[in-house]
C-alpha positions as a printed Julia matrix, in Angstrom:
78×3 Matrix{Float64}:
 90.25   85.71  125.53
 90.18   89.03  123.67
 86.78   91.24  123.39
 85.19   90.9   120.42
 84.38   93.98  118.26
 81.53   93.14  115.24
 81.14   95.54  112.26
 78.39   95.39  109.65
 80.09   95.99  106.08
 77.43   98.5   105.18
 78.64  100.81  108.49
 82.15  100.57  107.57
 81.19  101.59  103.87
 79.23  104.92  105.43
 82.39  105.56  107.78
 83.14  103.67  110.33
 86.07  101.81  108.73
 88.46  104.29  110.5
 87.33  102.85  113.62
 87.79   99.51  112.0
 91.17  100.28  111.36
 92.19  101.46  114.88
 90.75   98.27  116.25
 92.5    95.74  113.88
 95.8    96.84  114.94
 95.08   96.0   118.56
 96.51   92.64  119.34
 94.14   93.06  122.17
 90.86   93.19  120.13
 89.54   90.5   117.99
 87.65   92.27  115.0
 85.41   91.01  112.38
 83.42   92.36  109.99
 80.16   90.97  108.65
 78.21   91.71  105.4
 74.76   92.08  107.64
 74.29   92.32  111.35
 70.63   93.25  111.15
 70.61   96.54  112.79
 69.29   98.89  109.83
 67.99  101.61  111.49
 71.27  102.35  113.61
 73.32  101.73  110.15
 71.75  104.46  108.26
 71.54  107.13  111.49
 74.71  106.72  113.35
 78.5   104.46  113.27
 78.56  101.54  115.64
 79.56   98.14  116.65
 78.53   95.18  118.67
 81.2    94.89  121.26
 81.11   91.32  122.69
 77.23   90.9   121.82
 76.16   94.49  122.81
 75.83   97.43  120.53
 78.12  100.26  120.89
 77.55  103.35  119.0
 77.86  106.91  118.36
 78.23  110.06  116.13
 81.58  109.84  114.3
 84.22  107.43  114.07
 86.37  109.15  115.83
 83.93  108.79  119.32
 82.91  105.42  117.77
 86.47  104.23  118.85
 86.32  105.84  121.87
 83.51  104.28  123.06
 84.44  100.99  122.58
 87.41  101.16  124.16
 85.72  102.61  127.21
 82.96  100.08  127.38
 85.6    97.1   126.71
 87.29   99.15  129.88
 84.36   98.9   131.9
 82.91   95.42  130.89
 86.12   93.29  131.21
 85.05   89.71  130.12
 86.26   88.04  133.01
């Protein structure tokens, strides 16, 4: 079972599709991508993700990626 990395289509549109992109080409990571994932407030002030049901964020895409690699690091699913 892979972790499972959930972007909000509005996030991606402000920048985080870089991030996006890293994470697709993991066959390690499943990624999807939703069209709402009803965190406004953290849309419009910051990039992030929900990485297997808990949010994940931070101040460029660039750290965005980092961080969810690091948290899938430390929160291994089984």
């Amino acid at each position: 079972m892979n972790p499972m990395v959930e972007f909000c289509i509005s996030n991606l549109a402000n920048g985080s599709q870089a991030t996006y992109e890293v994470l697709e080409r993991d066959p390690n990571i499943d990624v999807l991508e939703y069209g709402c994932l009803s965190y406004c407030t953290k849309c419009s002030e910051s990039f992030y993700a929900i990485v297997n049901g808990e949010l994940v964020e931070a101040d460029s895409p660039d750290a965005l990626t980092k961080a969810i690699y690091q948290f899938i690091e430390e929160n291994p699913l089984w």
